[in-house]
Amino acid sequence: MGFDGSSIEGFVRSDERDMYALPDPNTFNLLPWRPRENAVARMFCDILTPDDESHESDPRAVLRRNLSNASKLGYTYYVGPEIEYFYFKDSKGTSTDGRGSYFGQDATDLATDLRRQTVLTLEELGIPVESSHQEAAPSQHEIDLRHTDALTMADTVMTYRLVVKEIARQNGYYATFMPKPINGVNGSGMHMHQSLYQGDRNAFYDDDDPQHLSDTAKFFIAGLLKHAREITAVTNQWVNSYKRLVPQFEAPTYVTWSTVNRADLIRVPDFKPGREESRRIEFRSPDPACNPYLAFSVMLAAGLKGIENRYEFPPAAQSNALYMSQAERDELGIEALPANLWEAIQISERSELVHDSLGEPVFKSFIENKKIEWENYHSRVADYETEHYLPVL
């Protein structure tokens, strides 16, 4: 199916050629909420040029290219996201019923039924769900997806967001993946569990290591830590993303790893004997509003860079970096994640890894569009300013 490439949001309109969408039959599924008669299906497409070449700006093609790099090293990249979101009464405000608590199961809470209906719909679409529960903030929920290969999961994340919003709409509510819609409570993250496999063997597992982490896993973690600041503009791509990455709200702010502290950027879950196939790491900064194809690409590229260059594996954080002095953090070499989108853009723009993993066309368009977004935000007078300054200045 042909379409006008100049009409696609996110690219320089006048420079785009005609494109063709080639349906991927492996992604065909009927939408359960539409009538069975004259049914409607979901199917993902690959974007091609008129010469039948994969379009270099297609996010699926970007991820495929990075997965091919992993394959050349003998690896398959598996991911399993924990995706959080909020239910509100409508899209005009953040009004909730105020009920619910972490892991709460209040039978009178309508949101619990919405989440249950969403899980059943996902499974009807062939999407395996690991678990679901109420999150810490009012009307905040989480549905965890069972790990699978990264391309399948990227498609699944796109479907997940559609299903969550559709089930909410059918019941007169609005669901949002905005990272930080409410002041003073936790924002919504997309914690990324990830591992590499060699055939049927989990390449992150080592029976002889005290933490049951292989050298491959350690190099991968070191790669993510070294390049974390560079890839943050991709994993957290909106102005609002950085309202979530602040202290005291269970979101990472420093580039550290540990096995217990959930404020660290990377957490290595406890090992359960007999569960070698589940040895994995959890990268906690991404949010659910990111482009999953691009986010998975830069995370994988960072990890592979650590493996290829055998980066030094730093020691685990022994205490929360948030409570250290700046001098203590400097002595330990602990860096902070970017504080806002502009800082993140500047770091990514200088990153060879981000450039190479996204490819020149996507990299150029991404940076250009993020700068436009920042300027639109930066030049706008905020409610905070009129509330605090207008009465006194």
GROMACS .gro file of C-alpha atoms in nm:
model
  393
    1MET     CA    1   0.000   0.000   0.000
    2GLY     CA    2   0.152   0.331  -0.104
    3PHE     CA    3   0.137   0.655   0.094
    4ASP     CA    4   0.287   1.003   0.089
    5GLY     CA    5   0.604   1.005   0.297
    6SER     CA    6   0.598   1.384   0.328
    7SER     CA    7   0.285   1.361   0.545
    8ILE     CA    8   0.448   1.151   0.818
    9GLU     CA    9   0.485   1.332   1.151
   10GLY     CA   10   0.842   1.360   1.274
   11PHE     CA   11   1.023   1.400   0.944
   12VAL     CA   12   1.114   1.694   0.723
   13ARG     CA   13   0.806   1.706   0.507
   14SER     CA   14   0.945   1.827   0.175
   15ASP     CA   15   1.236   1.582   0.169
   16GLU     CA   16   1.039   1.258   0.201
   17ARG     CA   17   0.967   1.030  -0.091
   18ASP     CA   18   0.671   0.807  -0.154
   19MET     CA   19   0.669   0.502   0.070
   20TYR     CA   20   0.502   0.164   0.074
   21ALA     CA   21   0.361  -0.024   0.372
   22LEU     CA   22   0.420  -0.401   0.348
   23PRO     CA   23   0.198  -0.591   0.598
   24ASP     CA   24   0.372  -0.845   0.821
   25PRO     CA   25   0.133  -1.146   0.823
   26ASN     CA   26   0.289  -1.276   1.146
   27THR     CA   27   0.132  -0.982   1.330
   28PHE     CA   28  -0.226  -1.041   1.208
   29ASN     CA   29  -0.488  -1.046   1.485
   30LEU     CA   30  -0.859  -0.966   1.493
   31LEU     CA   31  -0.947  -0.687   1.735
   32PRO     CA   32  -1.168  -0.849   2.002
   33TRP     CA   33  -1.369  -0.533   2.074
   34ARG     CA   34  -1.488  -0.495   1.715
   35PRO     CA   35  -1.783  -0.695   1.571
   36ARG     CA   36  -1.696  -1.042   1.444
   37GLU     CA   37  -1.904  -0.979   1.134
   38ASN     CA   38  -1.712  -0.744   0.904
   39ALA     CA   39  -1.427  -0.777   1.154
   40VAL     CA   40  -1.133  -0.541   1.195
   41ALA     CA   41  -0.777  -0.670   1.232
   42ARG     CA   42  -0.447  -0.533   1.353
   43MET     CA   43  -0.135  -0.590   1.144
   44PHE     CA   44   0.203  -0.420   1.157
   45CYS     CA   45   0.377  -0.311   0.839
   46ASP     CA   46   0.733  -0.267   0.726
   47ILE     CA   47   0.803   0.055   0.537
   48LEU     CA   48   0.964   0.018   0.195
   49THR     CA   49   1.096   0.255  -0.069
   50PRO     CA   50   0.966   0.243  -0.430
   51ASP     CA   51   1.275   0.025  -0.499
   52ASP     CA   52   1.148  -0.237  -0.251
   53GLU     CA   53   1.428  -0.153  -0.010
   54SER     CA   54   1.367  -0.125   0.363
   55HIS     CA   55   1.317   0.241   0.446
   56GLU     CA   56   1.603   0.357   0.666
   57SER     CA   57   1.367   0.567   0.878
   58ASP     CA   58   1.129   0.281   0.964
   59PRO     CA   59   1.157   0.219   1.342
   60ARG     CA   60   1.100  -0.155   1.288
   61ALA     CA   61   1.391  -0.156   1.044
   62VAL     CA   62   1.607   0.030   1.297
   63LEU     CA   63   1.540  -0.236   1.559
   64ARG     CA   64   1.592  -0.518   1.308
   65ARG     CA   65   1.933  -0.375   1.221
   66ASN     CA   66   2.038  -0.372   1.587
   67LEU     CA   67   1.902  -0.722   1.643
   68SER     CA   68   2.108  -0.834   1.344
   69ASN     CA   69   2.417  -0.693   1.515
   70ALA     CA   70   2.336  -0.904   1.820
   71SER     CA   71   2.275  -1.210   1.603
   72LYS     CA   72   2.619  -1.174   1.443
   73LEU     CA   73   2.763  -1.209   1.793
   74GLY     CA   74   2.546  -1.516   1.853
   75TYR     CA   75   2.281  -1.351   2.070
   76THR     CA   76   1.903  -1.316   2.073
   77TYR     CA   77   1.775  -1.018   2.271
   78TYR     CA   78   1.481  -1.085   2.505
   79VAL     CA   79   1.287  -0.818   2.693
   80GLY     CA   80   0.997  -0.810   2.938
   81PRO     CA   81   0.852  -0.468   3.028
   82GLU     CA   82   0.658  -0.363   3.337
   83ILE     CA   83   0.430  -0.095   3.192
   84GLU     CA   84   0.254   0.153   3.421
   85TYR     CA   85  -0.030   0.392   3.338
   86PHE     CA   86  -0.310   0.599   3.495
   87TYR     CA   87  -0.689   0.596   3.463
   88PHE     CA   88  -0.859   0.937   3.470
   89LYS     CA   89  -1.221   1.045   3.422
   90ASP     CA   90  -1.130   1.218   3.093
   91SER     CA   91  -0.837   1.367   2.901
   92LYS     CA   92  -0.905   1.720   3.026
   93GLY     CA   93  -0.779   1.668   3.379
   94THR     CA   94  -0.632   1.428   3.632
   95SER     CA   95  -0.942   1.361   3.839
   96THR     CA   96  -0.949   1.009   3.989
   97ASP     CA   97  -1.169   0.832   4.240
   98GLY     CA   98  -0.874   0.847   4.482
   99ARG     CA   99  -0.908   0.485   4.590
  100GLY     CA  100  -0.671   0.194   4.567
  101SER     CA  101  -0.327   0.119   4.708
  102TYR     CA  102  -0.024  -0.080   4.599
  103PHE     CA  103  -0.135  -0.435   4.515
  104GLY     CA  104  -0.484  -0.339   4.634
  105GLN     CA  105  -0.778  -0.559   4.535
  106ASP     CA  106  -1.076  -0.344   4.632
  107ALA     CA  107  -1.378  -0.516   4.481
  108THR     CA  108  -1.560  -0.180   4.456
  109ASP     CA  109  -1.279  -0.017   4.257
  110LEU     CA  110  -1.388   0.005   3.893
  111ALA     CA  111  -1.025   0.038   3.782
  112THR     CA  112  -0.959  -0.318   3.899
  113ASP     CA  113  -1.228  -0.440   3.659
  114LEU     CA  114  -1.085  -0.224   3.380
  115ARG     CA  115  -0.742  -0.376   3.434
  116ARG     CA  116  -0.886  -0.729   3.443
  117GLN     CA  117  -1.078  -0.666   3.121
  118THR     CA  118  -0.760  -0.532   2.963
  119VAL     CA  119  -0.562  -0.843   3.061
  120LEU     CA  120  -0.828  -1.072   2.914
  121THR     CA  121  -0.831  -0.869   2.591
  122LEU     CA  122  -0.452  -0.882   2.563
  123GLU     CA  123  -0.456  -1.258   2.605
  124GLU     CA  124  -0.733  -1.288   2.348
  125LEU     CA  125  -0.493  -1.110   2.111
  126GLY     CA  126  -0.230  -1.374   2.187
  127ILE     CA  127  -0.026  -1.149   2.417
  128PRO     CA  128   0.087  -1.340   2.730
  129VAL     CA  129   0.052  -1.142   3.053
  130GLU     CA  130   0.282  -1.222   3.345
  131SER     CA  131   0.093  -1.029   3.614
  132SER     CA  132  -0.102  -0.712   3.688
  133HIS     CA  133  -0.170  -0.499   3.995
  134GLN     CA  134  -0.256  -0.157   4.134
  135GLU     CA  135   0.051   0.067   4.162
  136ALA     CA  136   0.156   0.309   4.435
  137ALA     CA  137  -0.018   0.624   4.310
  138PRO     CA  138  -0.397   0.670   4.308
  139SER     CA  139  -0.555   0.514   3.999
  140GLN     CA  140  -0.213   0.400   3.873
  141HIS     CA  141  -0.186   0.046   3.739
  142GLU     CA  142   0.071  -0.193   3.599
  143ILE     CA  143   0.046  -0.487   3.362
  144ASP     CA  144   0.364  -0.690   3.311
  145LEU     CA  145   0.419  -0.872   2.983
  146ARG     CA  146   0.591  -1.209   2.955
  147HIS     CA  147   0.937  -1.175   2.805
  148THR     CA  148   0.993  -1.247   2.438
  149ASP     CA  149   1.220  -1.137   2.154
  150ALA     CA  150   1.258  -0.761   2.122
  151LEU     CA  151   1.086  -0.710   1.783
  152THR     CA  152   0.778  -0.904   1.892
  153MET     CA  153   0.776  -0.711   2.219
  154ALA     CA  154   0.804  -0.371   2.047
  155ASP     CA  155   0.497  -0.456   1.838
  156THR     CA  156   0.329  -0.583   2.155
  157VAL     CA  157   0.395  -0.259   2.346
  158MET     CA  158   0.225  -0.063   2.068
  159THR     CA  159  -0.076  -0.298   2.086
  160TYR     CA  160  -0.077  -0.288   2.467
  161ARG     CA  161  -0.113   0.090   2.468
  162LEU     CA  162  -0.399   0.072   2.218
  163VAL     CA  163  -0.583  -0.195   2.421
  164VAL     CA  164  -0.545  -0.012   2.754
  165LYS     CA  165  -0.685   0.307   2.604
  166GLU     CA  166  -0.966   0.132   2.417
  167ILE     CA  167  -1.093  -0.063   2.721
  168ALA     CA  168  -1.087   0.257   2.927
  169ARG     CA  169  -1.276   0.449   2.654
  170GLN     CA  170  -1.544   0.180   2.630
  171ASN     CA  171  -1.608   0.220   3.002
  172GLY     CA  172  -1.617   0.599   3.001
  173TYR     CA  173  -1.265   0.656   3.132
  174TYR     CA  174  -0.937   0.781   2.991
  175ALA     CA  175  -0.606   0.595   3.020
  176THR     CA  176  -0.275   0.775   2.980
  177PHE     CA  177   0.089   0.672   2.952
  178MET     CA  178   0.205   1.026   3.026
  179PRO     CA  179   0.514   0.975   3.247
  180LYS     CA  180   0.419   1.224   3.521
  181PRO     CA  181   0.059   1.347   3.504
  182ILE     CA  182   0.016   1.428   3.876
  183ASN     CA  183   0.238   1.632   4.107
  184GLY     CA  184   0.354   1.476   4.431
  185VAL     CA  185   0.304   1.108   4.342
  186ASN     CA  186   0.501   0.846   4.153
  187GLY     CA  187   0.513   0.874   3.776
  188SER     CA  188   0.468   0.589   3.529
  189GLY     CA  189   0.770   0.389   3.423
  190MET     CA  190   0.841   0.104   3.186
  191HIS     CA  191   1.099  -0.100   3.373
  192MET     CA  192   1.279  -0.316   3.117
  193HIS     CA  193   1.382  -0.668   3.214
  194GLN     CA  194   1.630  -0.793   2.958
  195SER     CA  195   1.863  -1.080   2.881
  196LEU     CA  196   2.061  -1.232   2.597
  197TYR     CA  197   2.024  -1.591   2.483
  198GLN     CA  198   2.259  -1.813   2.284
  199GLY     CA  199   2.023  -2.068   2.136
  200ASP     CA  200   1.829  -2.207   2.431
  201ARG     CA  201   2.091  -2.101   2.687
  202ASN     CA  202   2.060  -1.783   2.892
  203ALA     CA  203   2.390  -1.604   2.828
  204PHE     CA  204   2.343  -1.396   3.145
  205TYR     CA  205   2.363  -1.700   3.376
  206ASP     CA  206   2.677  -1.840   3.535
  207ASP     CA  207   2.647  -2.111   3.799
  208ASP     CA  208   2.995  -2.040   3.936
  209ASP     CA  209   2.946  -1.670   3.999
  210PRO     CA  210   2.828  -1.565   4.350
  211GLN     CA  211   2.550  -1.357   4.192
  212HIS     CA  212   2.497  -1.612   3.912
  213LEU     CA  213   2.584  -1.342   3.659
  214SER     CA  214   2.802  -1.433   3.361
  215ASP     CA  215   3.078  -1.211   3.228
  216THR     CA  216   2.847  -1.141   2.935
  217ALA     CA  217   2.584  -1.004   3.173
  218LYS     CA  218   2.841  -0.794   3.358
  219PHE     CA  219   2.978  -0.644   3.037
  220PHE     CA  220   2.620  -0.574   2.922
  221ILE     CA  221   2.541  -0.395   3.249
  222ALA     CA  222   2.865  -0.197   3.222
  223GLY     CA  223   2.767  -0.091   2.869
  224LEU     CA  224   2.427   0.030   2.982
  225LEU     CA  225   2.582   0.223   3.271
  226LYS     CA  226   2.853   0.384   3.058
  227HIS     CA  227   2.610   0.496   2.787
  228ALA     CA  228   2.303   0.557   3.006
  229ARG     CA  229   2.318   0.936   2.984
  230GLU     CA  230   2.361   0.919   2.606
  231ILE     CA  231   2.051   0.705   2.546
  232THR     CA  232   1.819   0.880   2.792
  233ALA     CA  233   1.675   1.116   2.529
  234VAL     CA  234   1.548   0.806   2.348
  235THR     CA  235   1.422   0.605   2.647
  236ASN     CA  236   1.268   0.921   2.799
  237GLN     CA  237   1.183   1.131   2.497
  238TRP     CA  238   0.933   1.389   2.623
  239VAL     CA  239   0.959   1.710   2.825
  240ASN     CA  240   0.732   1.549   3.083
  241SER     CA  241   0.957   1.242   3.111
  242TYR     CA  242   1.199   1.434   3.332
  243LYS     CA  243   0.931   1.531   3.583
  244ARG     CA  244   0.931   1.158   3.669
  245LEU     CA  245   1.309   1.121   3.698
  246VAL     CA  246   1.331   1.313   4.025
  247PRO     CA  247   1.427   1.204   4.378
  248GLN     CA  248   1.189   1.038   4.624
  249PHE     CA  249   0.944   0.889   4.375
  250GLU     CA  250   1.098   0.544   4.311
  251ALA     CA  251   1.254   0.656   3.984
  252PRO     CA  252   1.629   0.652   3.916
  253THR     CA  253   1.824   0.975   3.913
  254TYR     CA  254   2.181   0.842   3.927
  255VAL     CA  255   2.375   0.594   3.715
  256THR     CA  256   2.420   0.309   3.961
  257TRP     CA  257   2.327  -0.057   3.995
  258SER     CA  258   2.244  -0.285   4.286
  259THR     CA  259   2.049  -0.595   4.381
  260VAL     CA  260   1.811  -0.436   4.630
  261ASN     CA  261   1.768  -0.059   4.596
  262ARG     CA  262   1.487   0.019   4.355
  263ALA     CA  263   1.610   0.378   4.315
  264ASP     CA  264   1.914   0.256   4.122
  265LEU     CA  265   1.918   0.273   3.744
  266ILE     CA  266   1.983  -0.100   3.709
  267ARG     CA  267   1.856  -0.366   3.946
  268VAL     CA  268   1.970  -0.727   3.934
  269PRO     CA  269   1.681  -0.935   4.073
  270ASP     CA  270   1.752  -1.207   4.328
  271PHE     CA  271   1.835  -1.543   4.178
  272LYS     CA  272   1.593  -1.830   4.236
  273PRO     CA  273   1.751  -2.180   4.222
  274GLY     CA  274   1.623  -2.378   3.929
  275ARG     CA  275   1.530  -2.063   3.735
  276GLU     CA  276   1.849  -2.024   3.529
  277GLU     CA  277   1.647  -1.919   3.226
  278SER     CA  278   1.513  -1.616   3.415
  279ARG     CA  279   1.851  -1.459   3.503
  280ARG     CA  280   1.814  -1.103   3.386
  281ILE     CA  281   1.870  -0.737   3.461
  282GLU     CA  282   1.615  -0.459   3.505
  283PHE     CA  283   1.678  -0.118   3.345
  284ARG     CA  284   1.448   0.121   3.531
  285SER     CA  285   1.465   0.462   3.365
  286PRO     CA  286   1.249   0.417   3.048
  287ASP     CA  287   0.892   0.539   3.052
  288PRO     CA  288   0.588   0.394   2.871
  289ALA     CA  289   0.555   0.689   2.631
  290CYS     CA  290   0.880   0.612   2.450
  291ASN     CA  291   0.910   0.465   2.101
  292PRO     CA  292   0.979   0.099   2.191
  293TYR     CA  293   1.160   0.021   1.865
  294LEU     CA  294   1.410   0.302   1.918
  295ALA     CA  295   1.439   0.250   2.295
  296PHE     CA  296   1.512  -0.122   2.258
  297SER     CA  297   1.765  -0.039   1.986
  298VAL     CA  298   1.975   0.199   2.197
  299MET     CA  299   1.959  -0.022   2.508
  300LEU     CA  300   2.078  -0.322   2.309
  301ALA     CA  301   2.350  -0.120   2.137
  302ALA     CA  302   2.480   0.005   2.473
  303GLY     CA  303   2.488  -0.345   2.617
  304LEU     CA  304   2.658  -0.494   2.311
  305LYS     CA  305   2.917  -0.217   2.318
  306GLY     CA  306   3.001  -0.322   2.673
  307ILE     CA  307   3.039  -0.685   2.562
  308GLU     CA  308   3.249  -0.608   2.255
  309ASN     CA  309   3.483  -0.374   2.443
  310ARG     CA  310   3.479  -0.572   2.770
  311TYR     CA  311   3.391  -0.267   2.979
  312GLU     CA  312   3.494  -0.277   3.342
  313PHE     CA  313   3.207  -0.392   3.563
  314PRO     CA  314   3.168  -0.139   3.846
  315PRO     CA  315   3.088  -0.245   4.202
  316ALA     CA  316   2.727  -0.239   4.315
  317ALA     CA  317   2.608   0.070   4.501
  318GLN     CA  318   2.632   0.006   4.874
  319SER     CA  319   2.407   0.296   4.966
  320ASN     CA  320   2.158   0.524   4.796
  321ALA     CA  321   2.344   0.781   4.586
  322LEU     CA  322   2.064   1.027   4.658
  323TYR     CA  323   2.181   1.057   5.020
  324MET     CA  324   2.550   1.100   4.938
  325SER     CA  325   2.718   1.438   4.914
  326GLN     CA  326   2.829   1.554   4.570
  327ALA     CA  327   3.190   1.501   4.680
  328GLU     CA  328   3.112   1.139   4.770
  329ARG     CA  329   2.940   1.081   4.436
  330ASP     CA  330   3.235   1.238   4.251
  331GLU     CA  331   3.481   1.018   4.439
  332LEU     CA  332   3.283   0.707   4.338
  333GLY     CA  333   3.240   0.825   3.980
  334ILE     CA  334   2.858   0.831   4.007
  335GLU     CA  335   2.694   1.043   3.738
  336ALA     CA  336   2.342   1.186   3.738
  337LEU     CA  337   2.091   1.116   3.464
  338PRO     CA  338   1.997   1.422   3.255
  339ALA     CA  339   1.778   1.660   3.453
  340ASN     CA  340   1.564   1.772   3.159
  341LEU     CA  341   1.504   1.706   2.791
  342TRP     CA  342   1.742   1.978   2.675
  343GLU     CA  343   2.034   1.830   2.868
  344ALA     CA  344   1.946   1.486   2.734
  345ILE     CA  345   1.932   1.613   2.374
  346GLN     CA  346   2.273   1.776   2.404
  347ILE     CA  347   2.429   1.454   2.534
  348SER     CA  348   2.260   1.234   2.271
  349GLU     CA  349   2.356   1.470   1.990
  350ARG     CA  350   2.725   1.406   2.069
  351SER     CA  351   2.680   1.029   2.103
  352GLU     CA  352   2.835   0.807   1.839
  353LEU     CA  353   2.647   0.511   1.986
  354VAL     CA  354   2.305   0.675   1.951
  355HIS     CA  355   2.390   0.796   1.601
  356ASP     CA  356   2.503   0.451   1.487
  357SER     CA  357   2.220   0.256   1.651
  358LEU     CA  358   1.945   0.481   1.512
  359GLY     CA  359   2.111   0.548   1.176
  360GLU     CA  360   2.173   0.892   1.026
  361PRO     CA  361   1.817   0.970   0.900
  362VAL     CA  362   1.637   0.876   1.224
  363PHE     CA  363   1.909   1.030   1.441
  364LYS     CA  364   1.895   1.360   1.253
  365SER     CA  365   1.513   1.378   1.254
  366PHE     CA  366   1.489   1.271   1.618
  367ILE     CA  367   1.732   1.537   1.741
  368GLU     CA  368   1.572   1.806   1.524
  369ASN     CA  369   1.221   1.728   1.647
  370LYS     CA  370   1.325   1.707   2.011
  371LYS     CA  371   1.487   2.051   1.982
  372ILE     CA  372   1.161   2.188   1.841
  373GLU     CA  373   0.968   2.031   2.129
  374TRP     CA  374   1.206   2.179   2.386
  375GLU     CA  375   1.188   2.527   2.230
  376ASN     CA  376   0.807   2.515   2.228
  377TYR     CA  377   0.811   2.420   2.596
  378HIS     CA  378   1.096   2.648   2.700
  379SER     CA  379   0.940   2.959   2.544
  380ARG     CA  380   0.593   2.907   2.693
  381VAL     CA  381   0.490   3.086   3.013
  382ALA     CA  382   0.397   2.817   3.266
  383ASP     CA  383   0.118   2.824   3.524
  384TYR     CA  384   0.387   2.811   3.794
  385GLU     CA  385   0.525   3.144   3.677
  386THR     CA  386   0.191   3.326   3.672
  387GLU     CA  387   0.090   3.179   4.009
  388HIS     CA  388   0.415   3.271   4.185
  389TYR     CA  389   0.541   3.581   4.006
  390LEU     CA  390   0.239   3.773   3.878
  391PRO     CA  391   0.109   3.866   4.225
  392VAL     CA  392   0.444   3.996   4.348
  393LEU     CA  393   0.644   4.125   4.051
   0.00000   0.00000   0.00000
